[in-house]
Coordinates of C-alpha atoms in Angstrom, one line a residue:
X497 CA 31.4 28.1 38.7
X498 CA 31.3 24.8 40.6
X499 CA 34.5 23.3 41.8
X500 CA 35.0 19.9 43.5
X501 CA 38.0 19.8 45.8
X502 CA 39.4 16.4 46.6
X503 CA 42.9 15.2 47.5
X504 CA 45.1 12.5 48.9
X505 CA 44.0 9.6 46.7
X506 CA 47.1 7.6 47.6
X507 CA 46.7 5.2 44.7
X508 CA 48.5 2.0 45.5
X509 CA 48.5 2.3 49.3
X510 CA 47.8 -0.9 51.2
X511 CA 45.7 -1.3 54.3
X512 CA 47.5 -3.6 56.7
X513 CA 48.7 -5.7 53.8
X514 CA 45.5 -5.6 51.9
X515 CA 45.3 -4.0 48.4
X516 CA 42.9 -1.0 48.2
X517 CA 42.8 -0.5 44.4
X518 CA 39.4 -2.0 43.9
X519 CA 37.9 -0.2 46.9
X520 CA 39.3 3.1 45.7
X521 CA 38.1 2.5 42.1
X522 CA 34.6 2.2 43.4
X523 CA 34.8 5.3 45.6
X524 CA 36.2 7.4 42.6
X525 CA 33.4 6.1 40.5
X526 CA 31.0 7.5 43.1
X527 CA 32.9 10.8 43.0
X528 CA 32.6 10.9 39.2
X529 CA 28.9 10.4 39.5
X530 CA 28.7 13.4 41.8
X531 CA 30.7 15.5 39.3
X532 CA 28.1 14.6 36.6
X533 CA 25.1 15.0 38.8
X534 CA 26.1 18.5 40.1
X535 CA 27.4 19.7 36.8
X536 CA 30.8 20.4 38.2
X537 CA 33.1 22.7 36.1
X538 CA 36.5 22.0 37.7
X539 CA 37.8 19.0 39.7
X540 CA 40.9 19.7 41.8
X541 CA 43.1 16.9 43.2
X542 CA 45.4 18.5 45.7
X543 CA 48.4 16.2 45.8
X544 CA 49.4 12.7 46.9
X545 CA 47.8 11.2 43.9
X546 CA 50.0 8.1 44.3
X547 CA 51.2 6.7 47.6
X548 CA 54.7 6.0 46.3
X549 CA 57.2 7.8 44.2
X550 CA 57.4 4.5 42.2
X551 CA 53.8 3.3 41.8
X552 CA 53.0 -0.1 40.3
X553 CA 51.5 -0.4 36.8
X554 CA 48.0 -0.9 38.2
X555 CA 48.1 2.5 40.0
X556 CA 48.8 4.2 36.7
X557 CA 45.9 2.4 35.1
X558 CA 43.5 3.4 37.9
X559 CA 44.6 7.1 37.7
X560 CA 44.3 7.2 33.9
X561 CA 40.8 5.6 34.1
X562 CA 39.6 7.9 36.8
X563 CA 40.9 11.1 35.1
X564 CA 39.4 10.0 31.8
X565 CA 36.0 9.3 33.4
X566 CA 35.9 12.7 35.2
X567 CA 36.9 14.5 32.0
X568 CA 34.1 12.7 30.2
X569 CA 31.6 14.6 32.3
X570 CA 32.8 17.8 30.8
X571 CA 34.8 19.0 33.8
X572 CA 38.3 20.5 33.7
X573 CA 40.6 18.5 35.9
X574 CA 43.6 20.1 37.8
X575 CA 46.0 17.7 39.5
X576 CA 49.1 18.7 41.6
X577 CA 51.8 16.6 43.1
X578 CA 52.2 15.9 46.9
X579 CA 55.0 14.8 49.1
X580 CA 54.3 11.1 48.4
X581 CA 54.4 11.6 44.6
X582 CA 57.4 11.7 42.3
X583 CA 56.8 15.0 40.5
X584 CA 58.8 13.8 37.6
X585 CA 56.9 10.6 37.1
X586 CA 53.5 12.2 37.7
X587 CA 54.4 15.1 35.4
X588 CA 55.5 12.7 32.6
X589 CA 52.0 11.4 32.5
X590 CA 50.6 14.9 31.9
X591 CA 51.8 14.8 28.3
X592 CA 49.9 11.6 27.6
X593 CA 46.5 12.8 28.9
X594 CA 43.6 14.3 27.0
X595 CA 42.7 17.9 26.7
X596 CA 41.0 19.3 29.8
X597 CA 43.2 17.3 32.2
X598 CA 46.1 19.4 33.7
X599 CA 48.8 17.7 35.8
X600 CA 50.9 20.5 37.4
X601 CA 54.2 19.5 38.8
X602 CA 56.7 22.1 37.6
X603 CA 57.6 24.9 40.2
X604 CA 58.5 27.2 37.3
X605 CA 54.9 27.2 36.1
X606 CA 53.3 28.2 39.5
X607 CA 52.5 31.6 38.0
X608 CA 50.7 30.1 34.9
X609 CA 47.2 29.2 35.8
X610 CA 44.6 27.0 34.2
X611 CA 41.8 29.4 33.3
X612 CA 38.2 28.5 32.9
X613 CA 35.2 30.8 32.2
X614 CA 31.6 31.2 33.2
X615 CA 29.0 33.9 32.8
X616 CA 30.9 36.1 35.3
X617 CA 34.2 35.9 33.5
X618 CA 37.5 34.0 34.1
X619 CA 38.5 31.8 37.1
X620 CA 42.3 31.2 37.3
X621 CA 43.4 28.0 39.0
X622 CA 47.0 28.1 40.2
X623 CA 48.5 24.7 41.0
X624 CA 51.4 24.7 43.5
X625 CA 53.2 21.3 43.5
X626 CA 54.8 20.1 46.7
X627 CA 58.0 22.1 47.1
X628 CA 60.9 20.6 49.0
X629 CA 62.9 23.5 50.5
X630 CA 66.3 21.9 50.1
X631 CA 65.6 21.5 46.3
X632 CA 64.3 25.1 45.9
X633 CA 67.3 26.9 47.3
X634 CA 69.0 27.2 44.0
X635 CA 66.0 29.1 42.6
X636 CA 64.9 30.8 45.8
X637 CA 68.0 31.5 47.9
X638 CA 67.3 31.6 51.6
X639 CA 64.3 29.3 51.8
X640 CA 64.6 26.9 54.7
X641 CA 61.1 25.6 55.4
X642 CA 57.7 24.9 53.9
X643 CA 56.5 28.2 55.3
X644 CA 59.3 29.9 53.2
X645 CA 58.6 28.2 49.9
X646 CA 54.8 28.5 50.2
X647 CA 55.2 32.2 51.0
X648 CA 57.3 32.6 47.8
X649 CA 54.8 30.6 45.7
X650 CA 51.8 32.5 47.0
X651 CA 53.6 35.8 46.2
X652 CA 53.9 34.6 42.6
X653 CA 50.3 33.6 42.5
X654 CA 49.1 36.9 43.9
X655 CA 51.2 39.0 41.5
X656 CA 50.0 37.1 38.4
X657 CA 46.4 37.2 39.6
X658 CA 46.5 40.9 40.1
X659 CA 47.8 41.4 36.5
X660 CA 45.1 39.1 35.0
X661 CA 42.0 40.1 37.0
X662 CA 39.1 37.8 37.7
X663 CA 38.6 35.2 40.4
X664 CA 41.4 33.0 41.8
X665 CA 41.7 29.5 43.2
X666 CA 45.0 28.1 44.4
X667 CA 46.0 24.5 45.2
X668 CA 48.8 23.4 47.6
X669 CA 49.9 20.4 49.6
X670 CA 51.3 21.3 53.0
X671 CA 50.7 21.2 56.8
X672 CA 48.9 24.4 57.6
X673 CA 48.8 26.0 61.1
X674 CA 45.7 25.0 63.1
X675 CA 45.1 21.4 61.9
X676 CA 45.5 18.1 63.6
X677 CA 47.0 15.2 61.7
X678 CA 46.0 11.6 62.0
X679 CA 48.6 9.9 64.3
X680 CA 51.2 7.7 62.4
X681 CA 49.4 8.3 59.0
X682 CA 50.4 11.5 57.1
X683 CA 54.1 11.4 56.3
X684 CA 55.2 14.4 58.2
X685 CA 56.6 17.4 56.2
X686 CA 57.7 19.3 59.3
X687 CA 61.1 19.7 60.9
X688 CA 60.1 20.7 64.4
X689 CA 57.7 23.5 64.0
X690 CA 59.5 25.3 61.2
X691 CA 57.4 23.7 58.4
X692 CA 54.0 24.6 59.7
X693 CA 52.6 27.1 57.2
X694 CA 50.8 30.2 58.7
X695 CA 47.2 30.6 57.6
X696 CA 48.0 34.2 56.5
X697 CA 50.2 32.7 53.7
X698 CA 47.0 31.9 51.8
X699 CA 45.5 35.4 51.8
X700 CA 44.4 37.0 48.6
X701 CA 42.6 34.1 46.8
X702 CA 38.9 33.3 46.6
X703 CA 39.5 29.7 47.5
X704 CA 42.5 27.7 48.8
X705 CA 42.3 24.0 48.1
X706 CA 44.7 22.1 50.4
X707 CA 46.0 18.6 50.6
X708 CA 48.0 16.4 52.9
X709 CA 45.7 16.1 56.0
X710 CA 43.5 13.0 55.6
X711 CA 40.4 14.4 57.4
X712 CA 38.3 17.3 56.2
X713 CA 39.1 20.5 58.0
X714 CA 38.0 24.2 57.6
X715 CA 40.7 26.7 58.6
X716 CA 38.8 29.6 57.2
X717 CA 35.6 29.8 55.0
X718 CA 37.9 29.9 51.9
X719 CA 40.8 27.6 53.2
X720 CA 40.0 23.9 53.5
X721 CA 41.3 20.4 53.5
X722 CA 39.1 17.8 51.8
X723 CA 40.9 14.8 53.2
X724 CA 41.3 11.4 51.6
X725 CA 38.5 9.6 49.8
X726 CA 39.3 6.2 51.5
X727 CA 40.3 5.3 55.0
X728 CA 43.9 4.2 55.3
X729 CA 44.2 3.9 59.0
X730 CA 42.1 2.8 62.0
X731 CA 42.9 6.1 63.7
X732 CA 40.9 7.9 61.0
X733 CA 38.0 5.5 60.9
X734 CA 35.7 8.1 62.6
X735 CA 36.4 10.8 60.0
X736 CA 33.9 11.1 57.1
X737 CA 35.1 10.6 53.6
X738 CA 34.2 13.0 50.8
X739 CA 35.0 16.3 49.0
X740 CA 34.1 19.9 49.1
X741 CA 31.7 21.3 46.4
X742 CA 32.7 25.0 46.1
X743 CA 30.6 27.5 44.3
X744 CA 32.1 30.8 43.0
X745 CA 29.7 33.6 42.2
X746 CA 30.4 36.9 40.5
X747 CA 32.1 38.3 43.7
X748 CA 34.1 35.3 44.7
X749 CA 33.4 32.5 47.2
X750 CA 29.7 31.5 47.4
X751 CA 28.3 28.4 49.0
X752 CA 30.5 25.4 50.1
X753 CA 28.9 22.0 50.6
X754 CA 30.3 18.7 51.8
X755 CA 29.8 15.8 49.4
X756 CA 30.0 12.5 51.3
X757 CA 31.5 9.4 49.6
X758 CA 30.6 5.8 50.4
X759 CA 32.8 3.8 52.8
X760 CA 33.4 0.4 51.2
X761 CA 34.0 -1.3 54.6
X762 CA 33.6 0.2 58.1
X763 CA 36.6 0.4 60.5
X764 CA 36.2 -0.5 64.1
X765 CA 38.4 -1.1 67.1
X766 CA 37.2 -3.8 69.5
X767 CA 38.7 -4.0 73.0
X768 CA 38.2 -6.9 75.5
X769 CA 39.9 -10.1 76.6
X770 CA 40.6 -12.5 73.8
X771 CA 37.9 -15.0 75.0
X772 CA 35.3 -12.2 74.9
X773 CA 36.4 -11.1 71.5
X774 CA 36.0 -14.6 70.2
X775 CA 32.6 -15.4 71.8
X776 CA 30.8 -12.3 73.1
X777 CA 27.6 -11.6 71.1
X778 CA 28.1 -7.9 71.5
X779 CA 30.8 -8.1 68.8
X780 CA 28.8 -10.2 66.3
X781 CA 27.7 -7.2 64.3
X782 CA 31.3 -6.5 63.2
X783 CA 31.9 -9.7 61.2
X784 CA 32.0 -7.7 57.9
X785 CA 34.1 -4.7 59.2
X786 CA 37.8 -4.1 59.2
X787 CA 38.7 -4.9 62.8
X788 CA 41.5 -3.8 65.0
X789 CA 41.4 -6.2 68.0
X790 CA 42.9 -5.0 71.2
X791 CA 43.0 -7.9 73.7
X792 CA 43.5 -7.1 77.4
X793 CA 44.7 -10.4 78.8
X794 CA 47.5 -10.1 81.4
X795 CA 49.7 -12.4 79.3
X796 CA 50.2 -12.8 75.5
X797 CA 47.9 -15.4 74.0
X798 CA 48.7 -18.1 71.5
X799 CA 48.1 -17.3 67.8
X800 CA 45.6 -14.5 68.4
X801 CA 45.3 -13.4 64.8
X802 CA 44.5 -16.8 63.4
X803 CA 41.8 -17.3 66.1
X804 CA 40.3 -13.9 65.5
X805 CA 40.2 -14.3 61.8
X806 CA 37.8 -17.3 62.3
X807 CA 35.3 -14.8 63.7
X808 CA 36.3 -11.6 62.0
X809 CA 37.4 -12.4 58.4
X810 CA 38.6 -8.8 58.0
X811 CA 40.6 -8.6 61.2
X812 CA 43.6 -6.5 60.0
X813 CA 45.4 -5.7 63.3
X814 CA 45.8 -7.3 66.7
X815 CA 47.3 -5.5 69.7
X816 CA 48.1 -6.8 73.2
X817 CA 47.4 -4.2 75.8
X818 CA 47.7 -5.8 79.2
X819 CA 46.6 -4.0 82.4
X820 CA 49.0 -1.4 83.6
X821 CA 52.0 -3.0 85.1
X822 CA 55.7 -3.7 85.0
X823 CA 56.6 -2.8 81.4
X824 CA 56.3 1.0 81.9
X825 CA 59.8 1.9 80.8
X826 CA 59.6 -0.2 77.6
X827 CA 56.1 1.2 76.8
X828 CA 57.3 4.7 77.3
X829 CA 60.1 4.3 74.7
X830 CA 57.7 2.6 72.3
X831 CA 55.2 5.4 72.8
X832 CA 57.9 8.0 72.0
X833 CA 58.8 6.2 68.8
X834 CA 55.1 5.9 67.7
X835 CA 54.5 9.6 68.4
X836 CA 57.6 10.8 66.5
X837 CA 56.4 13.1 63.7
X838 CA 59.5 12.9 61.5
X839 CA 62.9 11.3 61.2
X840 CA 64.6 14.0 63.3
X841 CA 62.2 13.1 66.2
X842 CA 62.9 9.4 65.8
X843 CA 66.6 10.1 66.2
X844 CA 65.9 12.2 69.3
X845 CA 63.8 9.4 70.8
X846 CA 66.6 6.9 70.2
X847 CA 69.2 9.2 71.8
X848 CA 67.0 9.8 74.8
X849 CA 66.5 6.0 75.2
X850 CA 70.2 5.2 75.1
X851 CA 71.4 8.3 77.0
X852 CA 69.2 8.0 80.1
X853 CA 66.7 10.6 79.0
X854 CA 69.0 13.0 77.3
X855 CA 67.9 13.8 73.8
X856 CA 69.7 15.6 71.0
X857 CA 71.4 18.9 71.8
X858 CA 70.9 22.0 69.8
X859 CA 74.0 21.3 67.7
X860 CA 73.1 17.7 67.2
X861 CA 69.6 18.7 66.1
X862 CA 71.2 21.0 63.4
X863 CA 73.5 18.2 62.2
X864 CA 70.6 15.7 62.0
X865 CA 68.6 18.2 60.0
X866 CA 71.5 18.8 57.6
X867 CA 72.0 15.1 57.1
X868 CA 68.3 14.6 56.5
X869 CA 68.3 17.4 53.9
X870 CA 71.3 15.8 52.2
X871 CA 69.4 12.5 52.1
X872 CA 66.4 14.2 50.4
X873 CA 68.7 15.8 47.9
X874 CA 70.4 12.6 47.1
X875 CA 67.1 10.7 46.7
X876 CA 65.7 13.4 44.4
X877 CA 68.7 13.2 42.1
X878 CA 69.1 9.4 42.1

């Protein structure tokens, strides 16, 4: 059994104001060619299919075309929802798709796998949609965190798999212990450290296909992130794009191979004075790359983006980083805001700024968490 593990397509996401649909369409066409070339049996998309809970029409068209093309190779497709997706909207599309394409967004169906067969018998693929703890407390009293809801979900998976027999694959979208996110990129699904999911949660399956982290990572031989197929941030420009080709043999996990995908346009960060960026020949090779320009002049320069675009047509970001000096306090606050991993930490950074370094107290932290939970509940039922 050959399984291709991909995730985090983020259809509809822009890159510094530039549309990415055409670039993603080309990358997914290359992925489809790999599915056909390697005679893949199952393709898994582990959440964050869309970048928004309300994707534009063009995003739906791209998804429908991509799933149809993959299914035309003969592969079974299993898609789950992530924290960026609207499970309701993504799930609605499942009824409109052809046989062999399974979009799994219903928590009540976690224990009902998609089953495929090879010469060694059945392989059961369990899709766990992204589970918001505040919305699951009615069904699973006492859950407070991602660790809690994933533990419940995996208990359901293991119980059903034990009754069925055969090999098992599970799919989830979460932040697992031991991984490093890309700064300012993955929308955080943690509240402090409570929502980090322990690796032991995923025990008992032959392969665990995870989504949410945009760079490939191996937490155990059978527990992996595939990452996103397209670069969505300069901070991840050094990370390869691709997917995992997983082979299950008669006894479970066999070989796992990385399948690289093409990068439509390279990403590069160039650092120098503005005059050097505009004229120095050492930067000439980057005229066709996405460029983040960091100019180091002591003072802000006039109209730097317009001037840089004349040399770098794909300059997407300009930063002014002067030599270390008198704006230390302001930069410290800005750095705290940029490093905040979630809304609760943004509130804490603001309180520390306006209260001379004193962040949220323990009671204030609890109140903020409850308010954020209430906001999630209100948005989900709007």
